[in-house]
């Protein structure tokens, strides 16, 4: 059977504050650059390369909300502006810009189905200028200025629906083990963006070895080199792959064709793993079965690390 993770009102309120970054960010391709003049003087224009290296905009809060990992490769220019500027643009210009955001894969653009049954006045009027059609589908974009004005009830309902999509039902067998250091986190969500599969895996391995929970690690945004350094420090080494002989506290790592780490998970026991599927706060910490991991990460090669 599947289990839905409950969201407290306190958790939702924290998410509401962090869901939409303070500044509006728009991504353009070369064929879209004729729209640059429409933004006026009150904006900054970045090359894609410079934007991605900028200490402010490469922060996890911006990257997670605007989902940088889903962006098209042909983006050339990034426009950043205060959130009060975009609503002042001509409506046809706003619609054209928002359509481009959907086409290039920017975050904070949702199919209208997310709002079905919960969109009432005054929110309906507030969101009307942010609604558009692309390839016969209706979308609604969320920008900071309109987010600030929406009723709290709508924000909570929308965040709940998004979380439901991220919390896909897994394979739940009668026996679902947990380690004492992970039990506090299983079937919960983080308060903020950043905690990812690497920090979750490293947290479990380090806490078990230390004999107490190293809670600060699980809240970090850990990158691959830091992760491997942590495994080495804990005495983990890669061993030959044998899926028939996975032991408790083994760590599975999935790598792409360039040998880059894309996912990691901590084996508790009996093919159950302590797992988090991404860095956004919609990704919960869960105990999942190996079958679920194999299905979700089948495009990548598995590596085993063991003490």
mmCIF file of C-alpha atoms in Angstrom:
data_model
loop_
_atom_site.group_PDB
_atom_site.id
_atom_site.type_symbol
_atom_site.label_atom_id
_atom_site.label_comp_id
_atom_site.label_asym_id
_atom_site.label_seq_id
_atom_site.Cartn_x
_atom_site.Cartn_y
_atom_site.Cartn_z
ATOM 1 C CA UNK A 1 0.000 0.000 0.000
ATOM 2 C CA UNK A 2 1.057 3.627 -0.388
ATOM 3 C CA UNK A 3 1.307 6.206 2.332
ATOM 4 C CA UNK A 4 0.881 9.961 2.034
ATOM 5 C CA UNK A 5 3.141 12.075 4.227
ATOM 6 C CA UNK A 6 1.224 14.666 6.223
ATOM 7 C CA UNK A 7 2.241 18.316 6.087
ATOM 8 C CA UNK A 8 1.843 20.489 9.167
ATOM 9 C CA UNK A 9 0.674 24.086 8.879
ATOM 10 C CA UNK A 10 3.975 25.196 10.391
ATOM 11 C CA UNK A 11 5.893 23.405 7.650
ATOM 12 C CA UNK A 12 3.688 24.937 4.963
ATOM 13 C CA UNK A 13 4.256 28.419 6.362
ATOM 14 C CA UNK A 14 8.028 27.938 6.122
ATOM 15 C CA UNK A 15 7.625 26.777 2.530
ATOM 16 C CA UNK A 16 5.422 29.753 1.667
ATOM 17 C CA UNK A 17 8.210 32.117 2.695
ATOM 18 C CA UNK A 18 10.860 30.368 0.587
ATOM 19 C CA UNK A 19 8.842 29.118 -2.396
ATOM 20 C CA UNK A 20 9.394 32.128 -4.679
ATOM 21 C CA UNK A 21 12.751 33.983 -4.660
ATOM 22 C CA UNK A 22 12.855 37.698 -3.952
ATOM 23 C CA UNK A 23 13.887 38.637 -7.507
ATOM 24 C CA UNK A 24 12.222 37.616 -10.748
ATOM 25 C CA UNK A 25 14.465 35.691 -13.146
ATOM 26 C CA UNK A 26 13.722 35.097 -16.838
ATOM 27 C CA UNK A 27 15.698 32.923 -19.245
ATOM 28 C CA UNK A 28 15.898 33.788 -22.936
ATOM 29 C CA UNK A 29 17.253 32.136 -26.065
ATOM 30 C CA UNK A 30 18.847 33.965 -28.969
ATOM 31 C CA UNK A 31 15.533 34.049 -30.822
ATOM 32 C CA UNK A 32 13.921 35.760 -27.815
ATOM 33 C CA UNK A 33 16.375 38.658 -27.486
ATOM 34 C CA UNK A 34 14.054 41.079 -29.285
ATOM 35 C CA UNK A 35 12.123 41.184 -25.988
ATOM 36 C CA UNK A 36 15.029 42.640 -24.032
ATOM 37 C CA UNK A 37 13.957 46.198 -24.814
ATOM 38 C CA UNK A 38 10.605 45.523 -23.140
ATOM 39 C CA UNK A 39 12.192 45.094 -19.708
ATOM 40 C CA UNK A 40 13.327 48.722 -19.580
ATOM 41 C CA UNK A 41 16.232 50.055 -17.527
ATOM 42 C CA UNK A 42 15.352 48.544 -14.134
ATOM 43 C CA UNK A 43 16.921 45.123 -14.717
ATOM 44 C CA UNK A 44 20.250 43.326 -15.046
ATOM 45 C CA UNK A 45 21.234 41.293 -18.105
ATOM 46 C CA UNK A 46 23.530 38.315 -17.589
ATOM 47 C CA UNK A 47 25.102 35.884 -19.971
ATOM 48 C CA UNK A 48 24.100 32.360 -19.035
ATOM 49 C CA UNK A 49 27.668 31.524 -18.016
ATOM 50 C CA UNK A 50 28.079 34.565 -15.783
ATOM 51 C CA UNK A 51 24.668 34.072 -14.185
ATOM 52 C CA UNK A 52 25.385 30.465 -13.241
ATOM 53 C CA UNK A 53 28.630 31.514 -11.533
ATOM 54 C CA UNK A 54 27.113 34.439 -9.651
ATOM 55 C CA UNK A 55 27.290 33.867 -5.863
ATOM 56 C CA UNK A 56 23.743 35.157 -5.336
ATOM 57 C CA UNK A 57 21.961 33.350 -8.141
ATOM 58 C CA UNK A 58 23.753 30.031 -7.941
ATOM 59 C CA UNK A 59 22.453 29.727 -4.358
ATOM 60 C CA UNK A 60 20.272 26.716 -3.635
ATOM 61 C CA UNK A 61 17.204 28.918 -3.031
ATOM 62 C CA UNK A 62 17.257 30.280 -6.578
ATOM 63 C CA UNK A 63 18.381 27.065 -8.236
ATOM 64 C CA UNK A 64 15.684 24.990 -6.532
ATOM 65 C CA UNK A 65 12.805 27.381 -7.141
ATOM 66 C CA UNK A 66 13.669 28.058 -10.778
ATOM 67 C CA UNK A 67 14.808 24.420 -11.288
ATOM 68 C CA UNK A 68 18.034 25.142 -13.149
ATOM 69 C CA UNK A 69 18.487 21.435 -13.913
ATOM 70 C CA UNK A 70 15.409 21.449 -16.184
ATOM 71 C CA UNK A 71 16.497 24.452 -18.268
ATOM 72 C CA UNK A 72 17.093 24.128 -22.007
ATOM 73 C CA UNK A 73 20.691 24.141 -23.155
ATOM 74 C CA UNK A 74 20.055 26.879 -25.750
ATOM 75 C CA UNK A 75 19.484 29.645 -23.183
ATOM 76 C CA UNK A 76 21.891 32.517 -23.828
ATOM 77 C CA UNK A 77 20.691 35.428 -21.668
ATOM 78 C CA UNK A 78 19.234 35.783 -18.181
ATOM 79 C CA UNK A 79 17.201 38.796 -17.059
ATOM 80 C CA UNK A 80 16.990 39.639 -13.347
ATOM 81 C CA UNK A 81 14.691 42.345 -12.041
ATOM 82 C CA UNK A 82 12.922 43.467 -8.846
ATOM 83 C CA UNK A 83 9.623 41.664 -8.402
ATOM 84 C CA UNK A 84 7.553 44.833 -8.764
ATOM 85 C CA UNK A 85 8.736 45.511 -12.337
ATOM 86 C CA UNK A 86 7.230 42.572 -14.229
ATOM 87 C CA UNK A 87 3.567 43.393 -13.410
ATOM 88 C CA UNK A 88 4.069 46.858 -14.970
ATOM 89 C CA UNK A 89 4.949 45.448 -18.390
ATOM 90 C CA UNK A 90 2.427 45.311 -21.207
ATOM 91 C CA UNK A 91 0.166 42.258 -20.889
ATOM 92 C CA UNK A 92 1.058 40.844 -24.313
ATOM 93 C CA UNK A 93 4.764 41.159 -23.435
ATOM 94 C CA UNK A 94 4.244 39.429 -20.090
ATOM 95 C CA UNK A 95 2.419 36.563 -21.763
ATOM 96 C CA UNK A 96 5.141 36.172 -24.397
ATOM 97 C CA UNK A 97 7.856 36.093 -21.722
ATOM 98 C CA UNK A 98 5.979 33.572 -19.577
ATOM 99 C CA UNK A 99 5.415 31.288 -22.572
ATOM 100 C CA UNK A 100 9.154 31.286 -23.153
ATOM 101 C CA UNK A 101 9.752 30.313 -19.516
ATOM 102 C CA UNK A 102 7.517 27.291 -19.960
ATOM 103 C CA UNK A 103 9.240 26.365 -23.222
ATOM 104 C CA UNK A 104 12.752 26.537 -21.741
ATOM 105 C CA UNK A 105 11.773 24.567 -18.637
ATOM 106 C CA UNK A 106 11.979 27.230 -15.935
ATOM 107 C CA UNK A 107 10.418 26.428 -12.582
ATOM 108 C CA UNK A 108 7.394 28.166 -11.021
ATOM 109 C CA UNK A 109 5.276 27.498 -14.116
ATOM 110 C CA UNK A 110 2.445 25.061 -13.431
ATOM 111 C CA UNK A 111 -0.285 23.406 -15.436
ATOM 112 C CA UNK A 112 -3.665 24.868 -14.563
ATOM 113 C CA UNK A 113 -4.752 21.487 -13.153
ATOM 114 C CA UNK A 114 -2.840 22.331 -9.966
ATOM 115 C CA UNK A 115 -5.366 25.107 -9.319
ATOM 116 C CA UNK A 116 -8.575 23.226 -10.169
ATOM 117 C CA UNK A 117 -11.120 23.453 -7.380
ATOM 118 C CA UNK A 118 -9.047 25.828 -5.242
ATOM 119 C CA UNK A 119 -8.939 28.968 -7.409
ATOM 120 C CA UNK A 120 -11.480 31.456 -6.102
ATOM 121 C CA UNK A 121 -11.669 35.251 -5.896
ATOM 122 C CA UNK A 122 -9.621 37.326 -5.281
ATOM 123 C CA UNK A 123 -6.901 34.852 -6.315
ATOM 124 C CA UNK A 124 -8.571 34.150 -9.661
ATOM 125 C CA UNK A 125 -8.340 37.815 -10.682
ATOM 126 C CA UNK A 126 -4.799 38.151 -9.314
ATOM 127 C CA UNK A 127 -3.554 35.157 -11.313
ATOM 128 C CA UNK A 128 -5.414 35.928 -14.544
ATOM 129 C CA UNK A 129 -2.510 37.987 -16.028
ATOM 130 C CA UNK A 130 -0.169 35.048 -15.366
ATOM 131 C CA UNK A 131 -2.295 32.466 -17.186
ATOM 132 C CA UNK A 132 -1.423 31.458 -20.751
ATOM 133 C CA UNK A 133 -1.781 28.658 -23.274
ATOM 134 C CA UNK A 134 1.163 26.759 -24.755
ATOM 135 C CA UNK A 135 0.713 23.793 -27.093
ATOM 136 C CA UNK A 136 -2.977 23.510 -26.177
ATOM 137 C CA UNK A 137 -2.260 23.359 -22.435
ATOM 138 C CA UNK A 138 -3.166 26.038 -19.927
ATOM 139 C CA UNK A 139 -0.424 27.180 -17.542
ATOM 140 C CA UNK A 140 -0.177 29.594 -14.646
ATOM 141 C CA UNK A 141 3.162 31.154 -13.714
ATOM 142 C CA UNK A 142 4.000 32.254 -10.197
ATOM 143 C CA UNK A 143 6.020 35.457 -9.722
ATOM 144 C CA UNK A 144 6.998 37.034 -6.403
ATOM 145 C CA UNK A 145 4.688 40.057 -6.653
ATOM 146 C CA UNK A 146 1.540 37.970 -7.203
ATOM 147 C CA UNK A 147 2.654 35.322 -4.684
ATOM 148 C CA UNK A 148 2.829 38.004 -1.987
ATOM 149 C CA UNK A 149 -0.815 38.890 -2.635
ATOM 150 C CA UNK A 150 -2.361 35.430 -2.793
ATOM 151 C CA UNK A 151 -4.463 34.175 0.137
ATOM 152 C CA UNK A 152 -2.664 31.843 2.555
ATOM 153 C CA UNK A 153 -5.313 29.176 2.004
ATOM 154 C CA UNK A 154 -4.511 29.003 -1.720
ATOM 155 C CA UNK A 155 -0.762 28.921 -1.051
ATOM 156 C CA UNK A 156 -1.190 26.000 1.350
ATOM 157 C CA UNK A 157 -3.437 24.096 -1.047
ATOM 158 C CA UNK A 158 -1.050 24.616 -3.964
ATOM 159 C CA UNK A 159 2.034 23.567 -1.988
ATOM 160 C CA UNK A 160 0.184 20.486 -0.749
ATOM 161 C CA UNK A 161 -0.644 19.481 -4.316
ATOM 162 C CA UNK A 162 2.908 19.967 -5.523
ATOM 163 C CA UNK A 163 4.232 17.937 -2.597
ATOM 164 C CA UNK A 164 1.757 15.170 -3.421
ATOM 165 C CA UNK A 165 3.233 14.911 -6.930
ATOM 166 C CA UNK A 166 6.770 14.685 -5.566
ATOM 167 C CA UNK A 167 5.794 12.126 -2.914
ATOM 168 C CA UNK A 168 5.103 9.354 -5.402
ATOM 169 C CA UNK A 169 3.754 6.150 -3.832
ATOM 170 C CA UNK A 170 6.510 3.616 -3.293
ATOM 171 C CA UNK A 171 6.577 -0.109 -2.659
ATOM 172 C CA UNK A 172 5.676 -0.694 0.972
ATOM 173 C CA UNK A 173 6.160 -4.233 2.265
ATOM 174 C CA UNK A 174 5.108 -5.347 5.772
ATOM 175 C CA UNK A 175 8.672 -4.978 7.060
ATOM 176 C CA UNK A 176 10.076 -1.448 6.744
ATOM 177 C CA UNK A 177 13.200 -1.119 8.916
ATOM 178 C CA UNK A 178 14.703 2.127 10.143
ATOM 179 C CA UNK A 179 17.971 2.921 11.857
ATOM 180 C CA UNK A 180 17.675 4.899 15.081
ATOM 181 C CA UNK A 181 19.569 7.808 13.506
ATOM 182 C CA UNK A 182 17.196 8.006 10.535
ATOM 183 C CA UNK A 183 13.873 7.306 12.271
ATOM 184 C CA UNK A 184 13.334 10.986 13.099
ATOM 185 C CA UNK A 185 13.504 11.914 9.425
ATOM 186 C CA UNK A 186 11.707 9.047 7.687
ATOM 187 C CA UNK A 187 8.440 10.277 6.106
ATOM 188 C CA UNK A 188 9.164 13.950 6.786
ATOM 189 C CA UNK A 189 9.987 16.973 4.652
ATOM 190 C CA UNK A 190 12.795 19.504 5.165
ATOM 191 C CA UNK A 191 11.971 23.111 6.025
ATOM 192 C CA UNK A 192 14.047 24.548 3.205
ATOM 193 C CA UNK A 193 15.680 23.715 -0.118
ATOM 194 C CA UNK A 194 19.142 22.191 -0.205
ATOM 195 C CA UNK A 195 19.127 18.848 1.595
ATOM 196 C CA UNK A 196 19.794 16.241 -1.081
ATOM 197 C CA UNK A 197 20.471 12.541 -1.588
ATOM 198 C CA UNK A 198 24.204 12.965 -0.918
ATOM 199 C CA UNK A 199 23.786 14.765 2.402
ATOM 200 C CA UNK A 200 21.121 12.269 3.489
ATOM 201 C CA UNK A 201 23.320 9.279 2.679
ATOM 202 C CA UNK A 202 26.402 10.806 4.286
ATOM 203 C CA UNK A 203 24.368 11.770 7.354
ATOM 204 C CA UNK A 204 23.213 8.172 7.886
ATOM 205 C CA UNK A 205 26.678 6.662 7.449
ATOM 206 C CA UNK A 206 28.463 9.255 9.613
ATOM 207 C CA UNK A 207 25.844 9.223 12.381
ATOM 208 C CA UNK A 208 25.912 5.451 12.722
ATOM 209 C CA UNK A 209 29.699 5.478 12.945
ATOM 210 C CA UNK A 210 29.691 8.388 15.429
ATOM 211 C CA UNK A 211 27.018 6.774 17.589
ATOM 212 C CA UNK A 212 24.755 9.836 17.612
ATOM 213 C CA UNK A 213 22.850 11.885 15.058
ATOM 214 C CA UNK A 214 24.835 14.492 13.135
ATOM 215 C CA UNK A 215 21.703 16.447 12.237
ATOM 216 C CA UNK A 216 23.469 19.396 10.653
ATOM 217 C CA UNK A 217 24.852 17.217 7.837
ATOM 218 C CA UNK A 218 21.431 16.119 6.614
ATOM 219 C CA UNK A 219 20.421 19.763 6.113
ATOM 220 C CA UNK A 220 23.430 20.578 3.906
ATOM 221 C CA UNK A 221 23.551 20.751 0.108
ATOM 222 C CA UNK A 222 26.381 18.275 -0.453
ATOM 223 C CA UNK A 223 28.160 18.119 -3.812
ATOM 224 C CA UNK A 224 29.804 14.992 -5.310
ATOM 225 C CA UNK A 225 33.433 15.694 -4.346
ATOM 226 C CA UNK A 226 32.436 16.508 -0.767
ATOM 227 C CA UNK A 227 30.382 13.324 -0.710
ATOM 228 C CA UNK A 228 33.255 11.115 -1.886
ATOM 229 C CA UNK A 229 35.603 12.838 0.570
ATOM 230 C CA UNK A 230 33.135 12.013 3.338
ATOM 231 C CA UNK A 231 32.896 8.356 2.321
ATOM 232 C CA UNK A 232 36.687 8.085 2.250
ATOM 233 C CA UNK A 233 36.932 9.646 5.690
ATOM 234 C CA UNK A 234 34.435 7.093 6.992
ATOM 235 C CA UNK A 235 36.415 4.216 5.516
ATOM 236 C CA UNK A 236 34.119 3.409 2.590
ATOM 237 C CA UNK A 237 35.593 2.019 -0.609
ATOM 238 C CA UNK A 238 34.030 0.951 -3.879
ATOM 239 C CA UNK A 239 33.600 -2.814 -4.180
ATOM 240 C CA UNK A 240 32.565 -5.036 -7.099
ATOM 241 C CA UNK A 241 28.859 -4.841 -7.838
ATOM 242 C CA UNK A 242 26.793 -7.823 -6.722
ATOM 243 C CA UNK A 243 23.129 -7.033 -6.225
ATOM 244 C CA UNK A 244 22.640 -10.441 -4.604
ATOM 245 C CA UNK A 245 25.018 -9.482 -1.792
ATOM 246 C CA UNK A 246 24.116 -6.038 -0.515
ATOM 247 C CA UNK A 247 24.888 -5.685 3.178
ATOM 248 C CA UNK A 248 23.474 -3.337 5.852
ATOM 249 C CA UNK A 249 25.138 0.098 5.737
ATOM 250 C CA UNK A 250 26.294 -0.353 2.133
ATOM 251 C CA UNK A 251 25.897 2.761 0.016
ATOM 252 C CA UNK A 252 24.642 2.623 -3.560
ATOM 253 C CA UNK A 253 25.764 5.354 -5.932
ATOM 254 C CA UNK A 254 24.340 5.922 -9.417
ATOM 255 C CA UNK A 255 26.639 7.514 -12.011
ATOM 256 C CA UNK A 256 26.062 8.748 -15.557
ATOM 257 C CA UNK A 257 28.080 7.963 -18.678
ATOM 258 C CA UNK A 258 30.623 10.648 -17.688
ATOM 259 C CA UNK A 259 31.106 8.983 -14.286
ATOM 260 C CA UNK A 260 29.310 11.868 -12.562
ATOM 261 C CA UNK A 261 27.252 11.040 -9.464
ATOM 262 C CA UNK A 262 23.531 11.560 -9.979
ATOM 263 C CA UNK A 263 22.103 9.778 -6.916
ATOM 264 C CA UNK A 264 23.069 7.912 -3.739
ATOM 265 C CA UNK A 265 21.147 5.975 -1.103
ATOM 266 C CA UNK A 266 21.950 4.282 2.226
ATOM 267 C CA UNK A 267 21.088 0.607 2.709
ATOM 268 C CA UNK A 268 19.444 -0.037 6.063
ATOM 269 C CA UNK A 269 18.627 -3.737 5.777
ATOM 270 C CA UNK A 270 16.752 -6.284 3.637
ATOM 271 C CA UNK A 271 16.874 -4.119 0.490
ATOM 272 C CA UNK A 272 15.353 -1.071 2.215
ATOM 273 C CA UNK A 273 17.140 2.253 1.856
ATOM 274 C CA UNK A 274 17.115 5.651 3.545
ATOM 275 C CA UNK A 275 16.545 7.916 0.570
ATOM 276 C CA UNK A 276 15.847 11.441 -0.664
ATOM 277 C CA UNK A 277 15.262 11.992 -4.363
ATOM 278 C CA UNK A 278 16.293 15.632 -4.794
ATOM 279 C CA UNK A 279 17.333 18.935 -3.272
ATOM 280 C CA UNK A 280 13.961 20.715 -3.113
ATOM 281 C CA UNK A 281 11.850 20.765 0.024
ATOM 282 C CA UNK A 282 9.111 18.850 -1.793
ATOM 283 C CA UNK A 283 11.381 15.773 -1.790
ATOM 284 C CA UNK A 284 10.743 13.898 1.479
ATOM 285 C CA UNK A 285 13.089 11.600 3.345
ATOM 286 C CA UNK A 286 11.729 8.085 3.009
ATOM 287 C CA UNK A 287 12.496 4.426 3.463
ATOM 288 C CA UNK A 288 12.189 2.872 0.017
ATOM 289 C CA UNK A 289 12.671 -0.608 -1.400
ATOM 290 C CA UNK A 290 15.436 -1.404 -3.856
ATOM 291 C CA UNK A 291 12.828 -2.076 -6.531
ATOM 292 C CA UNK A 292 11.724 1.540 -6.379
ATOM 293 C CA UNK A 293 15.294 2.808 -6.707
ATOM 294 C CA UNK A 294 15.992 0.492 -9.633
ATOM 295 C CA UNK A 295 12.922 1.802 -11.415
ATOM 296 C CA UNK A 296 13.645 5.484 -10.804
ATOM 297 C CA UNK A 297 17.382 5.413 -11.607
ATOM 298 C CA UNK A 298 17.488 2.666 -14.239
ATOM 299 C CA UNK A 299 19.186 4.952 -16.777
ATOM 300 C CA UNK A 300 22.367 5.083 -14.680
ATOM 301 C CA UNK A 301 25.039 2.634 -13.587
ATOM 302 C CA UNK A 302 25.058 1.418 -9.968
ATOM 303 C CA UNK A 303 28.228 1.404 -7.865
ATOM 304 C CA UNK A 304 28.542 -0.102 -4.367
ATOM 305 C CA UNK A 305 30.553 1.477 -1.540
ATOM 306 C CA UNK A 306 31.237 -0.490 1.620
ATOM 307 C CA UNK A 307 33.217 -0.061 4.862
#
